[in-house]
Structure formats: C-alpha cells, structure tokens
PDB file of C-alpha atoms in Angstrom:
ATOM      1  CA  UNK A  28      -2.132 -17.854  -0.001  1.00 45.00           C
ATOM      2  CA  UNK A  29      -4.058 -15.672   2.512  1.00 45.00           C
ATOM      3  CA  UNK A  30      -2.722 -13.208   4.290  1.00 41.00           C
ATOM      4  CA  UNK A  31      -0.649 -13.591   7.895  1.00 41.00           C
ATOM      5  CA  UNK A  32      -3.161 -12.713  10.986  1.00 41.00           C
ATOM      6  CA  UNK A  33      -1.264  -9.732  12.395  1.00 41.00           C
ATOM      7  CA  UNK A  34      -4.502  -8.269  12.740  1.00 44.00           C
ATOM      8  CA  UNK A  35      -7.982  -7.710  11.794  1.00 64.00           C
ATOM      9  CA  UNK A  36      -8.455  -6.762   8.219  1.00 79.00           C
ATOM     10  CA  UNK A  37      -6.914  -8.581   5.013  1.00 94.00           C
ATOM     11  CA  UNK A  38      -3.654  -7.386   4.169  1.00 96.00           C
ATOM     12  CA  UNK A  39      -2.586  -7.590   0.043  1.00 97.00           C
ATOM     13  CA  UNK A  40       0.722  -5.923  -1.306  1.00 96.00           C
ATOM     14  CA  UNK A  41       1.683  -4.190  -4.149  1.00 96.00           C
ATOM     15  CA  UNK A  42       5.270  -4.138  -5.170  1.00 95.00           C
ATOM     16  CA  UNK A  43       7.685  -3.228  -7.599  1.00 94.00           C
ATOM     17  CA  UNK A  44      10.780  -0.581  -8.843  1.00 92.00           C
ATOM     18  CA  UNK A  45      10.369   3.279  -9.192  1.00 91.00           C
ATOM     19  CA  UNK A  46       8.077   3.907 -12.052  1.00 93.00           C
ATOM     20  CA  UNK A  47       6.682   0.762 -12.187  1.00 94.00           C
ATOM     21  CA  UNK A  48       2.841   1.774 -12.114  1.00 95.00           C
ATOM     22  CA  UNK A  49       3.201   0.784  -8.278  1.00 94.00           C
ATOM     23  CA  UNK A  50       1.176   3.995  -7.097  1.00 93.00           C
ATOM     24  CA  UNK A  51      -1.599   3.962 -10.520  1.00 95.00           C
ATOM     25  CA  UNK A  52      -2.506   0.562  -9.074  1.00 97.00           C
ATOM     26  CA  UNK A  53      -2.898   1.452  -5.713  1.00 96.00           C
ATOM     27  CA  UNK A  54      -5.085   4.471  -6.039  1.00 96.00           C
ATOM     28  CA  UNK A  55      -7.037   2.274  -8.771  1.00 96.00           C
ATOM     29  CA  UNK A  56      -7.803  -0.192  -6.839  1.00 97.00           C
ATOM     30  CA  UNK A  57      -8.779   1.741  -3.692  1.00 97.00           C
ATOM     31  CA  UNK A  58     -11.156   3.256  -5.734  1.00 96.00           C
ATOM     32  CA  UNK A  59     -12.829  -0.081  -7.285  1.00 96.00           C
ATOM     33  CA  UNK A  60     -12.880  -2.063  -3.846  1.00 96.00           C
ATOM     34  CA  UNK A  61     -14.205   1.039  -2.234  1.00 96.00           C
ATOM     35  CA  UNK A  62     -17.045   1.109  -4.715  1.00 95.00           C
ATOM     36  CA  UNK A  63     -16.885  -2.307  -3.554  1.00 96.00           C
ATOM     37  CA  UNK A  64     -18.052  -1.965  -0.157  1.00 95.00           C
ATOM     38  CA  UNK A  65     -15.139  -2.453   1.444  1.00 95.00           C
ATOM     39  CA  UNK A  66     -12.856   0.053   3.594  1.00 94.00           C
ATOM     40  CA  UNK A  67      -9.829   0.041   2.640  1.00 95.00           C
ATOM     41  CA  UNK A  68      -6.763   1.616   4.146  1.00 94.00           C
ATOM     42  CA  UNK A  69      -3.433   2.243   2.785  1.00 95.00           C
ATOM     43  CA  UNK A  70       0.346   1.619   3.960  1.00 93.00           C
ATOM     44  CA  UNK A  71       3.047   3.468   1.727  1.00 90.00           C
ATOM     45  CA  UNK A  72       6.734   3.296   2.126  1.00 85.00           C
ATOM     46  CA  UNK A  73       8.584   6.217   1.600  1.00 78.00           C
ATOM     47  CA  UNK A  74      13.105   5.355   0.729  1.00 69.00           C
ATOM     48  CA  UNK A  75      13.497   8.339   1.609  1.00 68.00           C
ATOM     49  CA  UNK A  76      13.239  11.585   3.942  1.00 66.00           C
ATOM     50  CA  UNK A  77       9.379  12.963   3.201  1.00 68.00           C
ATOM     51  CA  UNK A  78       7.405  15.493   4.899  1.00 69.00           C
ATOM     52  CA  UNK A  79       3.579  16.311   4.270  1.00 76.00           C
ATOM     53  CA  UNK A  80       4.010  19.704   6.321  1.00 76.00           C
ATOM     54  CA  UNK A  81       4.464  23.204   5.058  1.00 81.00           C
ATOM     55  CA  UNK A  82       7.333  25.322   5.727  1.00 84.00           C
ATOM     56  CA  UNK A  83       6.343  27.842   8.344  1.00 83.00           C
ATOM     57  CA  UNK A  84       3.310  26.096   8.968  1.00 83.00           C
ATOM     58  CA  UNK A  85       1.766  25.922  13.318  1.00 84.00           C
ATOM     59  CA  UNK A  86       2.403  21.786  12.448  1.00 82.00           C
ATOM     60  CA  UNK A  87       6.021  22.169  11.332  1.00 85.00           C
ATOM     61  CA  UNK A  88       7.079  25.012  13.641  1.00 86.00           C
ATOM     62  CA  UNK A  89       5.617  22.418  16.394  1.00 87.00           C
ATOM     63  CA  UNK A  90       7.899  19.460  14.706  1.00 83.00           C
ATOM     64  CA  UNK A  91      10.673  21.960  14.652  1.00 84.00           C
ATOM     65  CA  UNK A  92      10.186  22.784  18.511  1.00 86.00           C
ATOM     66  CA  UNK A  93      10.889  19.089  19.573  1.00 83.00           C
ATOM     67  CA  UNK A  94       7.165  17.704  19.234  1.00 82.00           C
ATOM     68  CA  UNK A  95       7.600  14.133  19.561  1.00 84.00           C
ATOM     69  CA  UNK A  96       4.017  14.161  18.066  1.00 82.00           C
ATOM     70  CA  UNK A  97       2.618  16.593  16.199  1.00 87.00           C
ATOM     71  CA  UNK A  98      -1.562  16.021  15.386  1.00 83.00           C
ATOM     72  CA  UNK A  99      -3.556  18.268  12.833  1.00 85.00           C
ATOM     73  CA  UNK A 100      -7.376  17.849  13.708  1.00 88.00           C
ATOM     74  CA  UNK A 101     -10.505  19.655  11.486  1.00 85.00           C
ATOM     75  CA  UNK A 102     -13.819  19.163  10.658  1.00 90.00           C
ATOM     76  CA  UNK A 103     -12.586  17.238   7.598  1.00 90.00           C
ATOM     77  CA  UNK A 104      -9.642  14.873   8.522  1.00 86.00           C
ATOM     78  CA  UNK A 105      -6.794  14.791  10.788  1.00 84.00           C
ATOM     79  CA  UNK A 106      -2.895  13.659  10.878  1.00 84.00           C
ATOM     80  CA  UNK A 107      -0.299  12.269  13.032  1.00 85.00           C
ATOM     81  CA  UNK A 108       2.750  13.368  12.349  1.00 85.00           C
ATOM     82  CA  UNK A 109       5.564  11.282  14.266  1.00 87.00           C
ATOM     83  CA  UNK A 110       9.010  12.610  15.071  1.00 86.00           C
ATOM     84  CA  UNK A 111      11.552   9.681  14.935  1.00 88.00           C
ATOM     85  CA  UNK A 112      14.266  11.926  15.996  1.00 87.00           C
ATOM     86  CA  UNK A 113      17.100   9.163  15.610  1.00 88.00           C
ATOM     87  CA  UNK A 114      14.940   5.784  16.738  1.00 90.00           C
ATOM     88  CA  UNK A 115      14.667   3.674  14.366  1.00 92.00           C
ATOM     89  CA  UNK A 116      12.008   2.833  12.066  1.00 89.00           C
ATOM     90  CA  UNK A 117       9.077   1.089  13.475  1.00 91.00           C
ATOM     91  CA  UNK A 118       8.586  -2.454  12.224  1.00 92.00           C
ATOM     92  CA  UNK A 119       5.509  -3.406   9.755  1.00 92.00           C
ATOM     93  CA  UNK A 120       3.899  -5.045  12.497  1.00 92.00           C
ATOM     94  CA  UNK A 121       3.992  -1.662  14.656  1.00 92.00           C
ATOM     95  CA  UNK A 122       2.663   0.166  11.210  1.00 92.00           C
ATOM     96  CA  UNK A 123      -0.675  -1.833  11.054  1.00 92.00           C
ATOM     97  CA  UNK A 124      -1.123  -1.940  14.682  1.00 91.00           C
ATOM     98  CA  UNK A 125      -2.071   1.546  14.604  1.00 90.00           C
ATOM     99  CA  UNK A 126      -4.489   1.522  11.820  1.00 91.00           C
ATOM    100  CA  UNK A 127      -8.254   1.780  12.789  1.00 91.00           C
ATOM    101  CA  UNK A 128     -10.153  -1.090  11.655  1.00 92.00           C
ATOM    102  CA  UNK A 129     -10.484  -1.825   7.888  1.00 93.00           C
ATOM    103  CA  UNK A 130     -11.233  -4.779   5.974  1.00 95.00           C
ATOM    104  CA  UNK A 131      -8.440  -4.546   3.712  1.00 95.00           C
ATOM    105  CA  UNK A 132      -4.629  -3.140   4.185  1.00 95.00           C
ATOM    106  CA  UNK A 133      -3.213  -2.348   0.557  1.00 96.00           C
ATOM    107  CA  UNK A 134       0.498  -2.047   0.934  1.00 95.00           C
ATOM    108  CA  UNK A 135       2.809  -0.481  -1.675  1.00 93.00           C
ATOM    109  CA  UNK A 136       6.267  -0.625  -1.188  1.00 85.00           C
ATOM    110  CA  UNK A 137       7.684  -2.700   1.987  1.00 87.00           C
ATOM    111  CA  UNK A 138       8.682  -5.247  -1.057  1.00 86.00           C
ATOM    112  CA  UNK A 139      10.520  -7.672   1.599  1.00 87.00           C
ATOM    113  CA  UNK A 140       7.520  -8.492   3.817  1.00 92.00           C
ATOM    114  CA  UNK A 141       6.169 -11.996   3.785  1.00 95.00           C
ATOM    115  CA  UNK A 142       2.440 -10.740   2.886  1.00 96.00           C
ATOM    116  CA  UNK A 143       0.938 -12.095  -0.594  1.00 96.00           C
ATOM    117  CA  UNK A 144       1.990  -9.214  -3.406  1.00 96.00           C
ATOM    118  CA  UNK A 145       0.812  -8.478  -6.793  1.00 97.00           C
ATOM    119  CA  UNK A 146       4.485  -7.040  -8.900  1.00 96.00           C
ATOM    120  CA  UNK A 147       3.507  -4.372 -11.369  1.00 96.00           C
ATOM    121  CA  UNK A 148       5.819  -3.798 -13.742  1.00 96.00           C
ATOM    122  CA  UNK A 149       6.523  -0.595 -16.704  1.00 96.00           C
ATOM    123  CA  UNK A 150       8.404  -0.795 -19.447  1.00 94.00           C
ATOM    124  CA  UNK A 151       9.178   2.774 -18.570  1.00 92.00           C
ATOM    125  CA  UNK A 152      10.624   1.769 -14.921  1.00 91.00           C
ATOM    126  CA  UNK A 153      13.883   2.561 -13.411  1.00 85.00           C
ATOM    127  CA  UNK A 154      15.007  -0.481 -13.021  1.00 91.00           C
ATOM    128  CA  UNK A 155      13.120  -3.416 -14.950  1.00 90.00           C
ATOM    129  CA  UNK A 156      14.655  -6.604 -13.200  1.00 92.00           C
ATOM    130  CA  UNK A 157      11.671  -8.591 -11.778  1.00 93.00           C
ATOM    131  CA  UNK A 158      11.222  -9.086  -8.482  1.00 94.00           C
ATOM    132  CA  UNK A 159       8.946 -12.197  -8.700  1.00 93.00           C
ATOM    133  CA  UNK A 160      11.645 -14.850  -8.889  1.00 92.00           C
ATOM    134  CA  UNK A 161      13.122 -14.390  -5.789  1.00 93.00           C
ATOM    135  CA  UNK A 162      10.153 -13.431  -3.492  1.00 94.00           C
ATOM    136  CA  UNK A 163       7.815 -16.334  -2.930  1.00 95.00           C
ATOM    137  CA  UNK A 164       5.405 -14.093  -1.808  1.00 96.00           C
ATOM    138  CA  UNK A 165       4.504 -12.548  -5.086  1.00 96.00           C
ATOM    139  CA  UNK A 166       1.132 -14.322  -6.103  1.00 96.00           C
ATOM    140  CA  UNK A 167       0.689 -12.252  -9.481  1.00 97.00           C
ATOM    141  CA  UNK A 168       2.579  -9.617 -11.979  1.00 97.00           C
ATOM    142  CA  UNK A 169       0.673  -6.768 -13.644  1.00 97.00           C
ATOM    143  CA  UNK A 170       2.751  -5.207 -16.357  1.00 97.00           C
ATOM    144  CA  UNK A 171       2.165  -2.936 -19.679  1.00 96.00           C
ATOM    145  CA  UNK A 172       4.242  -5.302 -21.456  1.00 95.00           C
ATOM    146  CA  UNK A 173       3.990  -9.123 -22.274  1.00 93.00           C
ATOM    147  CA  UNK A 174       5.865 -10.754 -19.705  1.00 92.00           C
ATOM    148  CA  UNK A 175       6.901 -14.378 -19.931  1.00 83.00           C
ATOM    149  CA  UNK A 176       5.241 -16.642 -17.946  1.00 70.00           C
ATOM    150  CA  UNK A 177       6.500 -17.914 -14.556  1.00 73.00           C
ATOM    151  CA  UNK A 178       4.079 -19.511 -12.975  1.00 90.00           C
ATOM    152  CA  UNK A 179       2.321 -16.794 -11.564  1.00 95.00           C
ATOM    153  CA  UNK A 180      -1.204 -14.904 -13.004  1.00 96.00           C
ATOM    154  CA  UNK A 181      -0.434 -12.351 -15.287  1.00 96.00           C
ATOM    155  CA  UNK A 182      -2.427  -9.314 -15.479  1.00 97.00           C
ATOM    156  CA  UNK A 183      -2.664  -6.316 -17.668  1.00 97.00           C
ATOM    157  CA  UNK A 184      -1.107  -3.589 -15.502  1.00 97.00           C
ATOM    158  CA  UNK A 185      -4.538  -1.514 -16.258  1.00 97.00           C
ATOM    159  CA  UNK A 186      -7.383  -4.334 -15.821  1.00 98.00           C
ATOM    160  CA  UNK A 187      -8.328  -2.960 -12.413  1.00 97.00           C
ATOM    161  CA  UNK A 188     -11.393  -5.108 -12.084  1.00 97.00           C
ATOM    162  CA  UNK A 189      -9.979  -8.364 -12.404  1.00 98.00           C
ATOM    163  CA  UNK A 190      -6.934  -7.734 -10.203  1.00 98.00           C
ATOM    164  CA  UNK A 191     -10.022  -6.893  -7.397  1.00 97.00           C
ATOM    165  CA  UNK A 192     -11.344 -10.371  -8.284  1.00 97.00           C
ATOM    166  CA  UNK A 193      -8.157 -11.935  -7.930  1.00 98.00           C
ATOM    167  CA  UNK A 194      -6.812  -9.409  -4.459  1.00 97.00           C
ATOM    168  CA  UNK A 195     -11.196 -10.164  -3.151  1.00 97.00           C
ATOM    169  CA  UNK A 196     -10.739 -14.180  -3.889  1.00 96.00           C
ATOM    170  CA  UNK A 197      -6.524 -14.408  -2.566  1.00 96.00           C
ATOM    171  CA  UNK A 198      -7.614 -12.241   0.306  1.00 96.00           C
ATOM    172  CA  UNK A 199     -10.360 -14.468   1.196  1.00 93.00           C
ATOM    173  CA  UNK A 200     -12.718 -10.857   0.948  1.00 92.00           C
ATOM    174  CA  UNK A 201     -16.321 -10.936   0.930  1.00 84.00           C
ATOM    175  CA  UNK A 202     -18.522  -8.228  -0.463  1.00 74.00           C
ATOM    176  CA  UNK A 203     -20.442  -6.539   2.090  1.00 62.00           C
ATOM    177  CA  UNK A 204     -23.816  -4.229   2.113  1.00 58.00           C
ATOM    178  CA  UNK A 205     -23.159  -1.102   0.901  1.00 55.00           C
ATOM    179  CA  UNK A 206     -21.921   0.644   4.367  1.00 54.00           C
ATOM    180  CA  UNK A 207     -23.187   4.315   4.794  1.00 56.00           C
ATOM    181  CA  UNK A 208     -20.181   7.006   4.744  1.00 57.00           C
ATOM    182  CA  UNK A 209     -19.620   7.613   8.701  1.00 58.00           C
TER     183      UNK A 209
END
C-alpha cells in the first residue's frame, strides 16, 4: 500500500488509544529517519481544546484581541497560531496543504483517514480494543505485548529500526545524501 498523492512527500500514520506508545513512536522514529536523511514533518491531532501559548504572553493577548492569526517569528523558529473562532475544523487535506515540502508526513492520531497506519498498542493503554480489525488501512501493529496474529506485521513496540525499514519500503522512501542543515 503506498500512500494517497495529496501531495508531495510520503505520508505514513501512526495510530492507536491514549497511552498506547502512540507519541514514543513518533518522536522515535523522527529521530531514526532524520538520521536517515530524510525530512520529516509531523501532523498531531489534538481531541481536545490545546494551546501552546502562555498566559499573558504578546501571542495570547494578540489571540485574545480577535487575531484571526497570530505568528511568532525569531532567529530560531517560528509559529502560526490559527484562531478557529467557531469554523470548523479544517479537513486533513487542508492540514498537509500547508506543510512546506518534506519527504515524509508522520501522522499520529487522525485514526479514521484512509492513509497506510502502523497501530501501536500498551498493555498500559486506556482503552486496549484494537483498532486493526476494522480499519483496512492499518498495514502493521507495534505493541509491548504478544499480540495474536491477524494478518498484519507485528512489531515490537520499541524496534525503531525495523519499523523505518518497513514505514522506508511501504512508503516507497529512498535514502538520500546526507542533506546539509539549512
């Protein structure tokens, strides 16, 4: 399964309850396919009201004001904030649209999206029912526990180097030359 062509870069999902080792994954394998060659960005879906702004902060009191968009700029990074303010939430699609160009999308969360999905799974999750049998997208499950087999690759939830293998070769990824940091 490759991923759809909504875009550029290689999109590959990771999915699965609270606590399922959904966000260890992620940040484990943006670090091994970075080392990789590869630049990767990341998509995370939040259930619920977030906010990466300070109380009392110049950003929030902006936000507060009525910004409809609110952008923090230094030397070192910069943010977007965006005010829905009662629209609804924009659609996947519109989310990767207004990435800049990567090779590879890693998504966690968004568990309904018809993009190919490795499930991890904890036996310390909130809720331990497994997705995999009624998403046809999920290509693979990584868990910390023996999981019986459905068809699917099974992974250890912490073998971060083969689940690159198996996101680089399902992706259809190919290493590049070492790219010098811009």
């Amino acid at each position: 399964m490759t991923s759809p062509k909504i875009f550029g870069p290689k999109i590959f999902g990771i999915a699965g309850w609270k606590n399922s080792g959904k966000t260890g994954l992620a940040v484990r394998l943006v670090t091994e396919l970075t080392r990789r060659g590869y630049r990767v960005s990341t998509v995370k879906h939040a259930h619920h009201d977030f906010d990466i702004d300070k109380v009392g902060a110049d950003s929030f009191r902006h936000r507060e004001a009525g910004a409809h968009e609110v952008t923090i700029v230094s030397g070192t990074r910069y943010a977007i904030m965006h005010e829905l303010r009662g629209a609804p939430e924009p659609s996947f699609p519109e989310i990767l649209a207004r990435l800049a160009p990567c090779d590879i999308v890693l998504i966690e969360g968004y568990k309904r999206e018809p993009i190919p999905k490795i499930e991890a799974r904890r036996l310390e999750a909130a809720n331990r029912e497994p997705l995999a049998p009624t998403d046809p997208h999920i290509v693979a499950i990584a868990s910390d526990h023996p999981v019986e087999d459905q068809g699917l690759r099974l992974f250890d939830l912490n073998d971060t180097m083969a689940i690159a293998d198996f996101i680089e070769a399902t992706t259809g990824l190919s290493r590049q030359p070492a790219r010098q940091p811009d």
